[in-house]
CSV table of C-alpha atoms in Angstrom, one decimal:
chain,number,residue,atom,x,y,z
A,1,UNK,CA,154.9,139.2,146.0
A,2,UNK,CA,152.6,140.6,143.5
A,3,UNK,CA,155.4,141.6,141.4
A,4,UNK,CA,156.7,138.4,141.4
A,5,UNK,CA,153.0,136.8,140.5
A,6,UNK,CA,152.9,139.4,137.7
A,7,UNK,CA,156.2,138.6,136.4
A,8,UNK,CA,155.5,134.7,136.4
A,9,UNK,CA,152.1,135.5,134.5
A,10,UNK,CA,153.7,137.6,131.7
A,11,UNK,CA,156.1,134.7,131.2
A,12,UNK,CA,153.3,132.3,131.2
A,13,UNK,CA,151.5,134.2,128.6
A,14,UNK,CA,154.7,134.7,126.5
A,15,UNK,CA,155.4,131.1,126.5
A,16,UNK,CA,151.8,129.7,126.1
A,17,UNK,CA,149.4,132.5,124.7
A,18,UNK,CA,151.5,134.8,122.6
A,19,UNK,CA,152.3,133.9,118.5
A,20,UNK,CA,154.2,136.1,116.5
A,21,UNK,CA,154.9,136.4,112.8
A,22,UNK,CA,157.1,139.0,110.7
A,23,UNK,CA,153.9,139.0,108.2
A,24,UNK,CA,150.5,139.7,109.3
A,25,UNK,CA,148.9,136.2,108.9
A,26,UNK,CA,146.5,136.0,112.0
A,27,UNK,CA,142.9,136.9,111.5
A,28,UNK,CA,141.3,138.7,114.2
A,29,UNK,CA,137.6,138.5,115.3
A,30,UNK,CA,136.9,142.1,113.8
A,31,UNK,CA,138.1,140.7,110.5
A,32,UNK,CA,141.6,142.5,110.3
A,33,UNK,CA,144.8,140.9,110.0
A,34,UNK,CA,147.6,140.8,112.7
A,35,UNK,CA,151.3,140.0,113.1
A,36,UNK,CA,150.6,138.8,116.6
A,37,UNK,CA,147.6,136.8,118.2
A,38,UNK,CA,147.1,136.1,122.1
A,39,UNK,CA,145.3,132.4,122.7
A,40,UNK,CA,144.9,133.3,126.6
A,41,UNK,CA,142.9,130.1,127.2
A,42,UNK,CA,146.2,128.3,127.3
A,43,UNK,CA,146.8,130.5,130.4
A,44,UNK,CA,143.3,130.7,131.9
A,45,UNK,CA,142.6,127.3,131.8
A,46,UNK,CA,146.1,126.6,133.3
A,47,UNK,CA,146.1,125.5,137.3
A,48,UNK,CA,149.0,128.0,137.7
A,49,UNK,CA,147.5,130.6,135.6
A,50,UNK,CA,144.4,130.5,137.6
A,51,UNK,CA,146.1,131.0,140.9
A,52,UNK,CA,148.2,133.8,139.6
A,53,UNK,CA,145.1,135.3,137.5
A,54,UNK,CA,142.8,135.1,140.9
A,55,UNK,CA,145.2,136.5,143.2
A,56,UNK,CA,146.2,139.3,140.9
A,57,UNK,CA,142.5,140.5,139.8
A,58,UNK,CA,141.3,139.9,143.5
A,59,UNK,CA,143.7,142.4,144.8
A,60,UNK,CA,142.9,144.9,142.4
A,61,UNK,CA,138.9,144.7,142.9
A,62,UNK,CA,138.6,144.0,146.7
A,63,UNK,CA,138.1,147.3,147.9
A,64,UNK,CA,135.2,147.9,145.6
A,65,UNK,CA,133.5,145.0,147.2
A,66,UNK,CA,131.4,143.8,144.3
A,67,UNK,CA,128.5,141.2,144.6
A,68,UNK,CA,130.1,139.2,141.6
A,69,UNK,CA,132.8,139.1,138.6
A,70,UNK,CA,132.1,137.6,135.3
A,71,UNK,CA,131.6,138.5,131.6
A,72,UNK,CA,130.9,137.1,128.0
A,73,UNK,CA,131.4,133.7,127.6
A,74,UNK,CA,133.8,131.9,127.1
A,75,UNK,CA,136.8,134.2,127.5
A,76,UNK,CA,135.7,135.6,130.6
A,77,UNK,CA,134.5,132.3,132.3
A,78,UNK,CA,137.8,130.8,133.7
A,79,UNK,CA,139.2,134.4,134.8
A,80,UNK,CA,135.9,135.0,136.9
A,81,UNK,CA,135.9,131.5,138.5
A,82,UNK,CA,139.8,131.8,139.4
A,83,UNK,CA,138.8,135.1,141.1
A,84,UNK,CA,135.7,133.9,142.8
A,85,UNK,CA,137.6,130.7,144.2
A,86,UNK,CA,140.4,133.0,145.6
A,87,UNK,CA,137.8,135.5,147.3
A,88,UNK,CA,136.4,132.8,149.3
A,89,UNK,CA,140.2,131.6,150.2
A,90,UNK,CA,140.7,135.2,151.2
A,91,UNK,CA,137.4,135.2,153.4
A,92,UNK,CA,135.8,137.8,151.1
A,93,UNK,CA,133.4,136.0,148.6
A,94,UNK,CA,132.7,137.2,145.1
A,95,UNK,CA,130.2,135.3,143.2
A,96,UNK,CA,131.1,134.4,139.4
A,97,UNK,CA,128.8,135.2,136.7
A,98,UNK,CA,128.5,134.2,132.9
A,99,UNK,CA,127.0,136.4,130.0
A,100,UNK,CA,125.5,134.2,127.7
A,101,UNK,CA,126.2,135.5,124.0
A,102,UNK,CA,122.3,135.2,123.3
A,103,UNK,CA,119.7,134.7,125.5
A,104,UNK,CA,118.8,131.2,126.6
A,105,UNK,CA,116.0,129.9,124.4
A,106,UNK,CA,113.8,127.9,126.8
A,107,UNK,CA,113.0,128.3,130.8
A,108,UNK,CA,113.5,131.6,132.0
A,109,UNK,CA,115.2,132.7,128.7
A,110,UNK,CA,117.9,134.7,130.7
A,111,UNK,CA,120.9,136.1,129.3
A,112,UNK,CA,122.8,136.1,132.4
A,113,UNK,CA,123.7,133.0,134.6
A,114,UNK,CA,124.5,133.5,138.4
A,115,UNK,CA,123.2,134.7,141.4
A,116,UNK,CA,122.7,138.5,140.6
A,117,UNK,CA,119.8,141.1,141.3
A,118,UNK,CA,119.1,144.4,140.0
A,119,UNK,CA,121.1,147.1,141.8
A,120,UNK,CA,124.0,144.8,142.2
A,121,UNK,CA,127.4,146.2,141.5
A,122,UNK,CA,129.7,143.8,139.6
A,123,UNK,CA,133.2,143.6,137.9
A,124,UNK,CA,133.3,142.8,134.2
A,125,UNK,CA,136.5,140.7,132.9
A,126,UNK,CA,137.6,139.5,129.6
A,127,UNK,CA,140.8,137.5,128.3
A,128,UNK,CA,141.9,140.1,125.7
A,129,UNK,CA,140.6,143.4,124.3
A,130,UNK,CA,141.0,144.5,120.6
A,131,UNK,CA,138.2,146.6,119.9
A,132,UNK,CA,136.5,146.1,123.5
A,133,UNK,CA,133.6,144.6,121.5
A,134,UNK,CA,132.7,141.4,123.6
A,135,UNK,CA,133.6,143.5,126.9
A,136,UNK,CA,131.2,146.2,125.8
A,137,UNK,CA,128.6,143.5,125.1
A,138,UNK,CA,128.7,142.0,128.5
A,139,UNK,CA,128.4,145.8,130.2
A,140,UNK,CA,125.3,146.4,128.0
A,141,UNK,CA,123.7,143.1,129.0
A,142,UNK,CA,124.2,144.0,132.7
A,143,UNK,CA,123.3,147.3,132.6
A,144,UNK,CA,119.8,146.1,130.6
A,145,UNK,CA,119.1,144.2,133.7
A,146,UNK,CA,119.6,146.7,136.3
A,147,UNK,CA,123.3,145.8,137.3
A,148,UNK,CA,126.1,148.2,137.9
A,149,UNK,CA,129.4,147.8,136.5
A,150,UNK,CA,132.2,149.5,138.6
A,151,UNK,CA,135.1,148.2,137.1
A,152,UNK,CA,136.5,146.2,134.3
A,153,UNK,CA,139.5,143.9,134.4
A,154,UNK,CA,141.3,142.5,131.3
A,155,UNK,CA,144.1,140.0,130.8
A,156,UNK,CA,145.7,141.3,127.8
A,157,UNK,CA,145.1,144.5,126.2
A,158,UNK,CA,146.4,144.7,122.4
A,159,UNK,CA,146.8,148.2,122.7
A,160,UNK,CA,145.0,148.9,119.2
A,161,UNK,CA,141.8,149.7,117.7
A,162,UNK,CA,140.9,151.9,120.7
A,163,UNK,CA,139.8,149.1,122.7
A,164,UNK,CA,140.5,150.4,126.3
A,165,UNK,CA,139.4,154.0,125.1
A,166,UNK,CA,135.9,152.4,123.9
A,167,UNK,CA,135.5,150.7,127.0
A,168,UNK,CA,136.1,153.2,129.4
A,169,UNK,CA,133.5,155.4,127.7
A,170,UNK,CA,131.0,153.1,129.3
A,171,UNK,CA,133.2,152.3,132.5
A,172,UNK,CA,135.8,154.8,133.3
A,173,UNK,CA,137.6,152.3,135.5
A,174,UNK,CA,139.5,150.0,132.9
A,175,UNK,CA,142.7,148.0,133.8
A,176,UNK,CA,144.9,145.4,132.2
A,177,UNK,CA,147.2,143.0,133.6
A,178,UNK,CA,149.3,142.9,130.8
A,179,UNK,CA,149.9,145.0,127.8
A,180,UNK,CA,151.1,143.9,124.4
A,181,UNK,CA,153.9,146.2,124.9
A,182,UNK,CA,155.0,144.4,127.6
A,183,UNK,CA,154.8,141.1,126.0
A,184,UNK,CA,156.9,142.2,123.1
A,185,UNK,CA,159.5,143.6,125.2
A,186,UNK,CA,159.7,140.1,126.6
A,187,UNK,CA,159.6,138.5,123.1
A,188,UNK,CA,162.6,140.7,121.8
A,189,UNK,CA,164.5,139.4,125.1
A,190,UNK,CA,163.4,135.8,124.9
A,191,UNK,CA,162.1,134.9,121.7
A,192,UNK,CA,163.2,131.1,122.0
A,193,UNK,CA,160.5,130.9,124.9
A,194,UNK,CA,157.4,131.3,122.4
A,195,UNK,CA,155.8,128.1,122.0
A,196,UNK,CA,154.1,129.3,118.6
A,197,UNK,CA,156.3,131.6,116.8
A,198,UNK,CA,156.2,131.7,113.2
A,199,UNK,CA,159.4,132.7,111.8
A,200,UNK,CA,158.3,134.2,108.2
């Protein structure tokens, strides 16, 4: 069952999220250029994508019994909510939380939204890792609030810029549902499936 779900998720990512060009035309957050790009929100905001992601990640974290799951907005939000919803259906509720990019400028002026307290154990998620910067920021904000990050799960690991290694220095348990290598292997087999393919 899980193998089938993972295969379907990879297909969705290939069809909807992956863009490829023979030349490096895609500018990344860190300023570098690449010949491939992942827009994972086309999958994480899709109902089937949320079903698959929710079940696959829940199965990978349920043994940890975390209080909550979340990460830096916006990439982490639909992933965390999909897992939280799935956890309720499975009878093992895990709350979702959101890490703001900057502290809120009014009210309690908090940077974390959700039902969390110092000492709680959480899982941090992200949609894509390259350098790992946004994931690391979420981890650091959690730690500053006294919250323990016991695991990191990402949807896609681009397998460059030492992203996973950078994260693992803070949280050793880092897992990716899908890697760039796996998507490239599918692309070579089924290039016609990519909606955003750029042939240059």
